[in-house]
Amino acid sequence: MATTHAKSGNSIGRIVLYTLLVFFCIYYLLPLYVMLVNSLKPLSEITAGGMMALPQEWTIAPWLSAWSSAQVGVEATGLRPYFLNSIIMVVPAVALSTIVGALNGYVLTKWPFRGATILFGLLLFGCFIPFQMVLIPMARMLGLMGLAGSVPGLIFVHFVYGIGFSTLYFRNYYAAFPTELVRAAQIDGAGFFRIFWRILLPSSGPIAVVCIIWQFTNIWNDFLFGASFSDFDSQPMTVALNNLVQSSTGVKEYNVHFAGAIMAALPTLLVYIVAGRYFVRGLMAGSVKG
Amino acid sequence: MGFLDIKQATKSYGAVQVLHETDISIEEGEFLVLVGPSGCGKSTLLNMIAGLENITSGEIAIRGKSMNGVKPADRNIAMVFQSYALYPNMTVSGNISFGMEMHGIEKSEREKRISQVSDLLQIKHLLDRKPGQLSGGQRQRVAMGRALVREPDVFLFDEPLSNLDAKLRVDMRTEIKKLHQKLGTTIVYVTHDQIEALTLSTRIAVMFGGYVQQLGTPKEIYDNPANMFVAGFMGSPSMNLFPAKVVSENGQSAAEVSLANGTKASIPFATEELASDVGRDIILGIRPEAITDRDGADRNSQAVHIVEAPVEVTEPAGSDTFVVSQIGGKDVTGRFRADVAVNAGDTFPFAFNMEKAVAFDPQSENRIA
Ligand SMILES: Nc1ncnc2c1ncn2[C@@H]1O[C@H](COP(=O)(O)OP(=O)(O)O)[C@@H](O)[C@H]1O
Ligand SMILES: [Mg+2]
């Protein structure tokens, strides 16, 4: 009696729990749904009301427009050039900050020197400096380096800003990496870079994925640096999206805006879908002994 | 000048000196074991020989050539680590060949040597596996293979057996000894296990607190410990150390000890080394196998003396029975034959083989006789 009672109480609890979870899930995914359906209907259907309804007439015209012909800022280029700007900004910035972070982690854990702890502390501190504080000094620096208003300038900014976090990730990961392996490789005759390349890097997959996802998401989604340090021809996707939404003359083409917004979100989404499994695994690594 | 010379080498981390001035000269083909409790500086000294730690002062030379400032890779040494330190991303053959590859040895030669070593260690069937797919004993073999294949001047081992279970440890110990006899390479071997030290070595350096306490052959270390630390550390069960007083009895010097029943007994020394020290307090050291039942005593000894002492505990151990009595306030263990009828509470004759007894100064803890 008592057990069946407990069991039914348990299953009622479960039903409530799952209902709540499904509810929150729908609630959370609702904006995506709204964006998706409205990007696939003609503007007239949106202005007639019924944001939630499925399209009566399905069309990909808003997508094509957002990609290649919509008015962004002063020119009707669509988002394509800015998407490319973002790609050529984010790939080197992520690659550089990840590589340098990995090297830093390697040196800090396996070749410690006087002041290594202090240096690491400063790098960590760098992670938590608010973006706004560096705007003016960074603008001045970029000017002095001749990189102001250019994509390489943005790469530089994101690269430098990313080092703190990528170092943190790799340092903590390599701290658990057996130092005896490095010593064995030293005796075997491998040098500084060879040990890094042949011994540490092949075992760094999980943390590299975590670092890459983190950096990619942050750099791709960044608006402040993009808005502050770019010119018309070097703006990243986020800034261009803002311009697209702001600059439409006459009627606001909501369906095009929605399509543009999804385009801006797509790469990060893709990275999560492709590498998400490794992301969780990488975050767990070290906490669970393999 | 030896094959491997450690000359007044020291090591400090900041203000903390973890290795005090150390002099050891090792001949070619020797098997030197550095033994001591955890934290005594064994690994530090080994890493200094390897070049993984630089030395604070002094010199280390191999084949008469100073190794100060020489990179580990250029010292022609190979090392086996406690954790085995196999590269997890490489196969067994990759692990074995990595060092040769780094030293620019050609592929055909590498393969020949891998094949020889894997035959020697019986790991041929494992060559394509990753370290993660091996058992502890197999990893141990691979780690040795990686060291052997380099054909080094000196092998360095840092507690190579301490991650194995007891049975495997004994087997591998025998194998290491066989390998040494077969190859005759110079070995420096670190362990905290005194039995490993006694069974494997040609010479032992007993270390404690950053000092080499004694350097000698296993027999010297066992029979003639230089101080109370070495006496207590080496041997299992360890040497009995208990307070006594030097007295003169019938013109012979003897050790007077107090028994648990309140009486005193005097046991004549085998020699007259302490004849001039009558009245002096000493610590008498005598191993369990030199305290036996009457019939179990060494027949060749000229100095077996019987002491009737109360038995506190008996510990049958199959082949022998360990019998404990309180002498001078310490538990003193004797090793009796298993079939001797002795029970706790009895007063029983203990036969002391005084030829094997040693004496220490209670203050300095150094050997005096
Ligand atoms: N990098 C280091 N910095 C400071 N002290 C150290 C360092 N490495 C070892 N020590 C100290 O040196 C002493 C000897 O260490 P070690 O040689 O590893 O001992 P063991 O005999 O157990 O191998 C220990 O007290 C240890 O704490
Ligand atoms: Mg050690």
XYZ file of C-alpha atoms and ligand atoms in Angstrom:
687
model
C 0.000 0.000 0.000
C 2.534 2.463 1.162
C 4.826 1.765 -1.741
C 2.144 2.051 -4.430
C 1.042 5.272 -2.815
C 4.595 6.587 -2.910
C 4.893 5.447 -6.489
C 1.767 7.246 -7.690
C 2.847 10.349 -5.773
C 6.163 10.030 -7.520
C 4.635 9.733 -10.982
C 2.342 12.725 -10.400
C 5.449 14.654 -9.437
C 7.071 13.497 -12.646
C 4.137 14.580 -14.793
C 4.200 18.017 -13.207
C 7.959 18.211 -13.678
C 7.874 17.219 -17.331
C 4.938 19.539 -18.080
C 6.887 22.393 -16.576
C 10.019 21.469 -18.509
C 8.151 21.227 -21.800
C 6.462 24.551 -21.064
C 9.746 26.316 -20.393
C 11.318 24.679 -23.397
C 8.556 25.991 -25.671
C 8.725 29.384 -24.015
C 12.461 29.504 -24.579
C 12.260 28.398 -28.211
C 9.371 30.708 -29.056
C 11.520 33.601 -30.289
C 13.326 31.273 -32.669
C 10.000 30.051 -33.985
C 8.745 33.619 -34.489
C 11.921 34.584 -36.304
C 11.848 31.534 -38.509
C 8.205 31.716 -39.613
C 8.252 35.440 -40.158
C 11.421 35.273 -42.219
C 9.601 32.931 -44.570
C 6.456 34.975 -45.264
C 5.803 38.085 -47.335
C 5.805 41.391 -45.459
C 2.082 41.836 -46.068
C 1.277 38.815 -43.910
C 3.265 40.269 -41.019
C 1.766 43.734 -41.215
C -1.709 42.162 -41.360
C -0.956 40.827 -37.870
C -0.594 37.200 -36.920
C 3.089 37.039 -35.971
C 2.516 33.548 -34.589
C 0.826 32.064 -37.607
C 2.559 29.877 -40.119
C 3.092 31.493 -43.544
C 0.154 31.225 -45.935
C 2.534 31.776 -48.763
C 6.033 30.367 -48.164
C 8.865 32.431 -49.646
C 12.620 32.676 -49.361
C 12.688 36.148 -50.909
C 13.404 37.830 -47.512
C 16.457 35.619 -47.111
C 17.765 36.435 -50.565
C 17.183 40.106 -49.943
C 18.900 40.082 -46.560
C 21.847 38.221 -48.030
C 22.534 40.207 -51.166
C 20.336 43.221 -51.846
C 18.942 44.840 -48.698
C 19.935 48.368 -47.759
C 22.716 48.191 -45.118
C 23.847 51.618 -44.044
C 24.149 53.643 -47.201
C 24.594 50.843 -49.696
C 22.240 48.127 -50.903
C 24.703 45.264 -50.625
C 22.841 42.938 -48.317
C 24.680 41.306 -45.399
C 27.003 39.198 -47.529
C 30.149 41.380 -47.387
C 29.781 41.821 -43.635
C 29.279 38.130 -43.139
C 32.572 37.651 -44.958
C 34.158 40.361 -42.796
C 33.073 38.452 -39.701
C 34.443 35.196 -41.056
C 37.850 36.627 -41.908
C 37.904 38.319 -38.524
C 36.780 35.423 -36.380
C 38.854 32.601 -37.875
C 42.331 34.103 -37.346
C 41.331 35.693 -34.027
C 40.103 32.362 -32.664
C 43.059 30.459 -34.067
C 45.637 32.901 -32.728
C 44.149 33.273 -29.267
C 43.735 29.507 -28.925
C 47.291 28.750 -30.025
C 48.807 31.416 -27.820
C 46.586 30.324 -24.923
C 47.765 26.739 -25.353
C 51.410 27.824 -25.430
C 50.887 29.991 -22.349
C 49.258 27.118 -20.505
C 52.144 24.858 -21.500
C 54.796 27.287 -20.280
C 52.967 28.201 -17.084
C 52.512 24.576 -16.025
C 55.505 22.744 -17.492
C 58.249 25.387 -17.646
C 57.439 27.554 -14.647
C 59.676 30.549 -14.070
C 59.958 33.199 -11.368
C 56.843 35.324 -11.426
C 54.801 32.787 -13.392
C 52.007 32.861 -10.839
C 51.890 36.636 -10.880
C 51.810 36.680 -14.661
C 48.955 34.212 -14.664
C 47.131 36.341 -12.107
C 47.482 39.373 -14.357
C 46.212 37.423 -17.362
C 43.205 36.325 -15.315
C 42.647 39.894 -14.258
C 42.615 40.771 -17.947
C 39.654 38.440 -18.425
C 37.539 40.480 -16.103
C 38.337 44.026 -17.195
C 35.099 45.526 -18.576
C 35.278 46.071 -22.344
C 34.353 49.737 -22.046
C 37.505 50.502 -20.088
C 39.828 49.585 -22.910
C 37.976 51.324 -25.722
C 39.916 54.571 -25.748
C 43.420 53.158 -25.093
C 42.764 50.479 -27.688
C 41.612 53.029 -30.267
C 44.826 54.946 -29.699
C 46.914 51.757 -29.990
C 45.222 50.726 -33.225
C 45.815 54.213 -34.596
C 49.507 54.026 -33.741
C 49.781 50.615 -35.341
C 47.988 51.795 -38.462
C 45.245 49.228 -37.978
C 42.401 51.607 -37.130
C 39.138 50.874 -38.912
C 40.344 47.653 -40.499
C 39.589 43.940 -40.187
C 43.195 43.186 -39.069
C 42.641 45.757 -36.317
C 39.583 43.849 -35.115
C 41.487 40.581 -35.323
C 44.183 42.069 -33.141
C 41.707 43.347 -30.551
C 39.871 40.055 -30.254
C 43.095 38.070 -30.274
C 44.524 40.053 -27.375
C 41.277 39.997 -25.469
C 40.926 36.266 -25.972
C 44.357 35.343 -24.568
C 43.224 35.669 -20.958
C 40.466 33.119 -21.203
C 42.264 30.721 -23.507
C 45.284 30.752 -21.164
C 43.006 30.042 -18.221
C 41.462 27.061 -19.997
C 44.729 25.525 -21.136
C 46.624 26.216 -17.941
C 44.043 24.381 -15.860
C 43.939 21.537 -18.339
C 47.707 21.138 -18.548
C 48.090 21.407 -14.777
C 46.534 17.933 -14.641
C 48.756 16.675 -17.461
C 51.526 14.490 -15.977
C 54.810 16.378 -15.804
C 56.667 13.060 -15.950
C 55.631 12.816 -19.615
C 57.386 16.077 -20.337
C 60.460 14.862 -18.483
C 60.441 11.571 -20.358
C 60.270 13.472 -23.637
C 63.129 15.715 -22.541
C 65.275 12.672 -21.886
C 64.170 11.241 -25.226
C 65.614 14.362 -26.801
C 62.555 16.392 -27.709
C 62.815 20.163 -27.392
C 60.365 22.776 -26.167
C 58.169 22.979 -29.276
C 58.468 19.312 -30.164
C 57.182 18.281 -26.746
C 54.269 20.691 -27.132
C 53.473 19.518 -30.635
C 53.984 15.772 -30.258
C 53.058 15.109 -26.638
C 50.713 17.777 -25.277
C 48.701 18.926 -28.285
C 47.503 15.450 -29.337
C 45.951 15.121 -25.890
C 44.390 18.581 -25.884
C 41.325 17.906 -28.052
C 38.607 18.429 -25.441
C 39.979 21.674 -24.053
C 40.740 23.020 -27.535
C 37.099 22.500 -28.469
C 35.922 24.299 -25.349
C 38.281 27.160 -26.034
C 37.347 27.429 -29.698
C 33.623 27.442 -29.004
C 34.023 30.019 -26.309
C 36.192 32.311 -28.396
C 34.118 31.856 -31.538
C 30.860 32.692 -29.785
C 32.292 35.729 -28.057
C 34.069 37.159 -31.054
C 31.296 36.469 -33.512
C 28.668 37.976 -31.233
C 30.735 40.979 -30.207
C 29.103 44.280 -31.024
C 30.989 46.836 -28.965
C 34.453 46.399 -30.444
C 32.931 45.930 -33.904
C 31.015 49.168 -33.638
C 33.943 51.039 -32.107
C 36.883 49.980 -34.239
C 35.507 49.366 -37.734
C 34.746 51.451 -40.801
C 31.901 50.918 -43.262
C 33.869 48.393 -45.236
C 35.228 46.465 -42.267
C 32.094 46.123 -40.139
C 31.333 42.677 -38.762
C 27.978 40.976 -39.081
C 26.562 42.183 -35.767
C 27.108 45.833 -36.618
C 25.780 45.366 -40.120
C 22.648 43.690 -38.780
C 22.049 46.688 -36.593
C 22.497 48.971 -39.598
C 20.141 46.850 -41.652
C 17.438 47.199 -39.045
C 18.076 50.922 -38.506
C 18.537 52.064 -42.066
C 15.532 50.698 -43.937
C 13.925 53.669 -45.541
C 10.141 53.792 -45.670
C 8.573 50.533 -44.546
C 10.383 48.311 -42.067
C 10.944 44.974 -43.763
C 10.522 42.800 -40.706
C 10.782 39.567 -42.668
C 14.179 40.640 -44.034
C 15.307 41.664 -40.550
C 14.326 38.303 -39.172
C 16.185 36.520 -41.936
C 19.287 38.664 -41.299
C 19.155 37.999 -37.572
C 19.025 34.256 -38.140
C 21.953 34.512 -40.534
C 23.933 36.309 -37.853
C 23.139 33.605 -35.322
C 23.650 30.631 -37.610
C 27.446 30.167 -37.383
C 27.478 30.012 -33.581
C 24.530 27.645 -33.689
C 26.395 25.479 -36.155
C 29.525 25.410 -34.000
C 27.495 24.261 -31.005
C 25.735 21.560 -32.959
C 28.944 20.218 -34.468
C 31.143 20.461 -31.383
C 28.644 20.555 -28.541
C 29.308 17.000 -27.457
C 32.999 17.731 -27.091
C 32.187 20.964 -25.310
C 30.465 19.160 -22.462
C 33.146 16.476 -22.435
C 35.889 19.106 -22.306
C 34.256 20.961 -19.455
C 34.026 17.708 -17.517
C 37.617 16.706 -18.250
C 39.850 16.963 -15.213
C 36.910 16.863 -12.831
C 36.433 13.174 -13.628
C 39.459 10.930 -13.771
C 39.532 9.022 -17.035
C 87.445 8.365 -10.634
C 84.441 6.205 -11.348
C 82.093 5.796 -14.254
C 79.484 8.082 -12.748
C 80.816 10.573 -10.214
C 78.710 12.686 -7.909
C 81.056 15.216 -6.345
C 79.880 17.390 -3.471
C 76.567 17.876 -5.205
C 73.883 19.868 -3.393
C 70.379 21.028 -4.223
C 68.432 23.914 -2.735
C 64.998 25.222 -3.520
C 65.279 28.841 -2.465
C 66.497 28.798 1.116
C 65.587 25.147 1.669
C 68.428 22.712 1.124
C 66.881 19.369 0.163
C 70.153 17.623 -0.700
C 73.279 18.199 1.378
C 76.786 17.677 0.080
C 76.802 14.246 -1.525
C 79.735 12.226 -2.828
C 79.118 8.953 -4.607
C 81.376 7.296 -7.139
C 79.812 4.525 -9.191
C 81.789 1.971 -11.190
C 80.750 0.769 -14.628
C 78.182 -2.020 -14.389
C 77.218 -1.255 -10.802
C 73.642 -1.391 -9.578
C 73.350 1.444 -7.072
C 70.113 1.766 -5.115
C 69.158 5.038 -3.440
C 66.836 4.085 -0.617
C 65.135 6.126 2.067
C 61.744 7.269 3.307
C 59.559 9.553 1.230
C 60.841 13.112 0.933
C 64.485 12.312 1.735
C 65.745 13.623 -1.620
C 66.193 10.411 -3.642
C 64.257 11.599 -6.674
C 65.943 14.957 -6.493
C 69.368 13.327 -6.694
C 68.239 11.054 -9.535
C 66.797 14.007 -11.457
C 70.074 15.836 -10.991
C 71.897 12.900 -12.579
C 69.344 12.955 -15.389
C 69.738 16.693 -15.860
C 66.054 17.321 -15.174
C 67.015 19.400 -12.134
C 70.094 21.566 -12.217
C 72.501 21.193 -9.372
C 72.972 24.032 -6.929
C 76.645 23.331 -6.315
C 79.123 20.546 -6.962
C 79.501 18.400 -10.022
C 78.140 15.290 -11.676
C 80.329 13.556 -14.255
C 79.750 10.551 -16.506
C 82.781 8.815 -18.043
C 84.905 11.592 -16.601
C 83.009 14.272 -18.483
C 81.243 16.939 -16.449
C 77.512 16.905 -17.025
C 76.829 20.292 -15.459
C 74.827 22.259 -17.994
C 74.479 19.318 -20.389
C 70.902 18.717 -21.558
C 69.211 15.461 -20.441
C 69.058 14.269 -24.040
C 72.821 14.624 -24.465
C 73.846 12.690 -21.349
C 73.289 9.272 -22.873
C 71.022 8.193 -20.057
C 67.590 6.618 -20.036
C 65.015 6.806 -17.309
C 62.054 4.743 -16.153
C 59.491 6.683 -14.169
C 57.161 5.605 -11.394
C 54.086 6.426 -13.482
C 55.824 4.868 -16.525
C 55.207 8.148 -18.383
C 54.223 6.453 -21.621
C 53.016 8.895 -24.270
C 49.256 8.254 -24.311
C 48.730 9.260 -27.937
C 51.390 6.946 -29.370
C 51.381 3.191 -29.804
C 53.815 1.012 -27.907
C 56.204 0.939 -30.834
C 55.791 4.711 -31.225
C 56.715 5.114 -27.585
C 59.788 2.950 -27.930
C 60.932 4.591 -31.121
C 60.316 8.235 -30.119
C 63.678 8.717 -28.415
C 65.561 7.147 -31.321
C 63.626 9.320 -33.748
C 64.594 12.420 -31.766
C 68.203 11.305 -31.892
C 68.056 10.992 -35.655
C 68.388 7.218 -35.906
C 67.249 5.831 -39.245
C 63.964 4.063 -39.622
C 65.384 0.666 -40.545
C 67.731 0.741 -37.563
C 64.890 1.851 -35.294
C 62.772 -1.060 -36.395
C 65.588 -3.495 -35.864
C 66.153 -2.298 -32.328
C 62.432 -2.233 -31.491
C 62.253 -5.814 -32.625
C 65.246 -6.834 -30.473
C 63.969 -5.100 -27.369
C 60.422 -6.365 -27.760
C 61.788 -9.888 -28.051
C 63.866 -9.406 -24.926
C 60.920 -8.102 -22.913
C 58.270 -10.280 -24.570
C 56.111 -7.374 -25.673
C 56.052 -8.116 -29.384
C 52.299 -8.727 -29.415
C 51.674 -5.334 -27.800
C 53.532 -3.151 -30.273
C 50.427 -1.752 -31.983
C 48.475 -1.022 -28.837
C 48.086 2.290 -27.053
C 49.293 2.537 -23.423
C 45.682 2.871 -22.260
C 45.033 -0.675 -23.452
C 47.818 -2.222 -21.364
C 47.882 -3.637 -17.849
C 50.210 -2.198 -15.221
C 52.825 -4.906 -15.722
C 52.763 -4.483 -19.493
C 53.183 -0.714 -19.190
C 56.124 -1.361 -16.927
C 57.731 -3.546 -19.588
C 57.119 -0.987 -22.297
C 58.669 1.717 -20.148
C 61.732 -0.475 -19.703
C 61.800 -1.181 -23.415
C 61.804 2.519 -24.140
C 64.809 2.902 -21.866
C 66.678 -0.189 -23.093
C 66.405 0.646 -26.762
C 68.489 3.740 -26.288
C 71.500 1.647 -25.228
C 72.472 4.285 -22.671
C 75.535 4.592 -20.462
C 73.369 4.755 -17.350
C 69.836 3.613 -16.562
C 67.921 5.653 -14.042
C 64.882 4.127 -12.338
C 62.569 6.154 -10.102
C 60.452 3.780 -8.014
C 59.574 1.737 -11.097
C 57.755 -1.018 -9.230
C 55.731 0.882 -6.676
C 52.588 1.053 -8.825
C 52.433 -2.723 -9.259
C 50.618 -5.164 -7.026
C 52.699 -7.198 -4.598
C 53.076 -10.375 -6.644
C 53.940 -8.619 -9.890
C 56.404 -6.442 -8.029
C 58.382 -9.459 -6.895
C 58.364 -10.934 -10.420
C 59.497 -7.703 -12.041
C 62.170 -7.298 -9.399
C 63.646 -10.606 -10.448
C 63.417 -9.621 -14.096
C 65.204 -6.346 -13.542
C 67.964 -8.218 -11.745
C 68.235 -10.709 -14.619
C 68.341 -7.892 -17.149
C 71.133 -6.225 -15.240
C 73.136 -9.441 -15.114
C 72.577 -9.977 -18.821
C 73.306 -6.455 -20.069
C 75.713 -5.264 -17.396
C 74.663 -1.637 -17.790
C 75.213 0.802 -14.935
C 71.993 1.416 -13.022
C 70.944 3.974 -10.446
C 67.678 2.901 -8.904
C 65.474 4.807 -6.466
C 63.113 3.066 -4.070
C 61.629 3.510 -0.628
C 61.391 -0.267 -0.259
C 64.390 -1.595 1.679
C 63.792 -5.161 0.487
C 64.051 -4.030 -3.129
C 67.257 -2.253 -2.200
C 68.787 -5.302 -0.536
C 67.789 -7.760 -3.258
C 68.700 -5.726 -6.330
C 71.739 -3.666 -5.541
C 75.444 -4.161 -5.709
C 75.669 -1.095 -3.480
C 73.149 0.891 -1.477
C 73.061 4.552 -0.494
C 70.683 4.962 2.444
C 69.327 8.498 2.490
C 67.480 10.489 5.110
C 66.797 14.188 5.502
C 68.831 15.128 2.449
C 71.955 13.313 3.668
C 73.449 10.046 2.506
C 73.521 8.204 5.814
C 75.575 5.262 4.618
C 76.952 3.945 1.366
C 77.922 0.301 1.128
C 77.171 -3.180 -0.115
C 73.886 -4.749 1.007
C 75.789 -6.930 3.474
C 77.695 -3.989 4.966
C 74.508 -1.989 5.313
C 72.658 -4.886 6.886
C 75.337 -6.158 9.221
C 77.160 -2.939 10.019
C 74.720 -0.044 9.996
C 76.496 3.260 10.503
C 73.806 4.728 12.726
C 70.455 4.043 14.310
C 68.510 5.358 11.319
C 70.111 2.873 8.933
C 69.775 0.086 11.512
C 66.061 0.749 11.945
C 65.263 1.403 8.295
C 66.946 -1.568 6.647
C 65.654 -5.064 7.326
C 62.201 -6.424 8.025
C 61.193 -6.884 10.761
C 63.544 -4.103 11.695
C 66.509 -4.330 14.047
C 65.691 -4.282 17.768
C 67.083 -1.137 19.381
C 66.902 -0.939 23.156
C 68.746 0.854 25.966
C 71.511 -0.947 27.837
C 74.455 -0.091 30.096
C 78.023 -1.248 29.650
C 79.144 -3.212 32.710
C 82.092 -5.370 33.565
C 81.344 -8.897 34.612
C 83.962 -11.564 35.386
C 86.545 -9.415 33.619
C 84.454 -9.284 30.494
C 82.442 -6.337 29.226
C 78.717 -6.940 29.034
C 75.454 -5.157 28.288
C 73.159 -4.816 31.265
C 69.480 -4.632 30.338
C 66.315 -4.443 32.412
C 63.610 -7.025 31.823
C 59.842 -6.659 32.142
C 59.731 -8.596 35.451
C 61.899 -5.925 37.113
C 65.122 -7.959 37.101
C 68.295 -7.063 35.294
C 70.264 -9.326 33.002
C 73.758 -8.853 31.667
C 74.748 -10.217 28.303
C 78.497 -10.436 27.586
C 79.692 -8.758 24.393
C 81.458 -10.825 21.746
C 84.382 -8.368 21.703
C 86.101 -6.051 24.162
C 85.602 -2.930 22.044
C 83.582 -1.286 24.820
C 85.861 -2.414 27.669
C 86.928 1.168 28.368
C 83.334 2.416 28.404
C 82.092 0.707 31.557
C 79.180 2.665 33.014
C 78.209 4.187 29.673
C 74.590 4.167 28.507
C 74.241 2.730 25.032
C 71.570 1.607 22.607
C 72.039 -2.055 21.794
C 71.037 -3.144 18.298
C 70.351 -6.747 17.449
C 68.319 -8.203 14.605
C 65.377 -10.554 15.259
C 67.175 -13.469 13.604
C 69.983 -13.125 16.169
C 67.535 -13.603 19.037
C 66.276 -17.181 18.884
C 65.219 -20.126 20.929
C 68.104 -22.090 22.376
C 68.287 -24.758 19.675
C 67.704 -22.311 16.856
C 70.861 -20.345 17.661
C 73.691 -20.078 15.158
C 76.031 -23.017 15.871
C 79.033 -21.208 14.399
C 78.718 -18.306 16.769
C 81.151 -18.135 19.694
C 78.977 -15.723 21.641
C 75.460 -17.068 22.151
C 74.106 -16.116 25.583
C 70.874 -17.167 27.174
C 68.583 -14.662 28.894
C 65.485 -15.873 30.705
C 62.884 -13.273 29.804
C 59.105 -13.037 30.141
C 57.222 -13.519 26.853
C 54.725 -10.781 26.101
C 53.278 -11.803 22.730
C 53.882 -14.569 20.199
C 53.195 -14.011 16.508
C 53.257 -17.249 14.494
C 54.204 -16.466 10.885
C 54.199 -19.921 9.341
C 57.876 -20.624 8.869
C 58.878 -18.845 12.092
C 57.274 -17.536 15.228
C 58.083 -13.994 16.286
C 58.320 -13.741 20.047
C 58.172 -10.367 21.750
C 59.572 -9.449 25.140
C 59.959 -6.064 26.815
C 63.626 -5.221 27.276
C 64.710 -1.819 28.502
C 61.139 -0.619 27.965
C 61.141 -1.518 24.258
C 59.437 -4.347 22.437
C 62.210 -6.703 21.402
C 61.357 -9.299 18.776
C 63.058 -12.669 18.464
C 62.694 -15.080 15.599
C 61.997 -18.576 16.926
C 61.514 -21.807 15.038
C 57.837 -22.396 14.327
C 57.562 -25.606 16.390
C 58.937 -24.183 19.638
C 56.288 -24.374 22.349
C 56.264 -20.849 23.725
C 53.279 -18.981 25.087
C 52.566 -15.457 26.186
C 53.159 -15.095 29.920
C 55.884 -17.778 30.036
C 59.394 -16.970 31.106
C 61.467 -18.476 28.346
C 65.170 -18.722 27.471
C 66.064 -16.271 24.671
C 69.373 -16.988 22.922
C 71.224 -13.776 22.006
C 73.869 -14.131 19.285
C 76.117 -11.296 20.431
C 78.413 -11.633 17.411
C 75.620 -9.871 15.519
C 75.014 -7.178 18.130
C 75.933 -3.557 17.501
C 75.975 -0.562 19.831
C 75.019 3.068 19.292
C 75.489 6.267 21.222
C 72.052 7.342 22.516
C 72.706 11.040 21.823
C 74.453 11.111 18.469
C 72.767 7.855 17.364
C 76.044 6.916 15.693
C 77.606 3.494 15.805
C 80.184 2.991 18.568
C 80.784 -0.743 18.387
N 60.187 21.961 -6.856
C 60.375 21.871 -5.532
N 60.323 22.973 -4.763
C 60.507 22.891 -3.421
N 60.747 21.765 -2.763
C 60.814 20.629 -3.459
C 60.630 20.615 -4.894
N 60.750 19.347 -5.312
C 60.997 18.600 -4.213
N 61.043 19.368 -3.110
C 61.318 18.900 -1.735
O 62.513 18.201 -1.756
C 62.484 17.115 -0.848
C 62.943 15.862 -1.535
O 62.043 15.505 -2.531
P 62.184 14.188 -3.382
O 63.559 14.110 -3.915
O 61.074 14.150 -4.368
O 61.949 13.065 -2.286
P 61.860 11.491 -2.483
O 62.997 10.955 -1.676
O 60.562 11.087 -1.873
O 61.956 11.165 -3.920
C 61.054 17.023 -0.342
O 61.032 17.518 0.974
C 60.280 17.905 -1.252
O 59.247 18.538 -0.565
Mg 60.470 10.311 -5.219
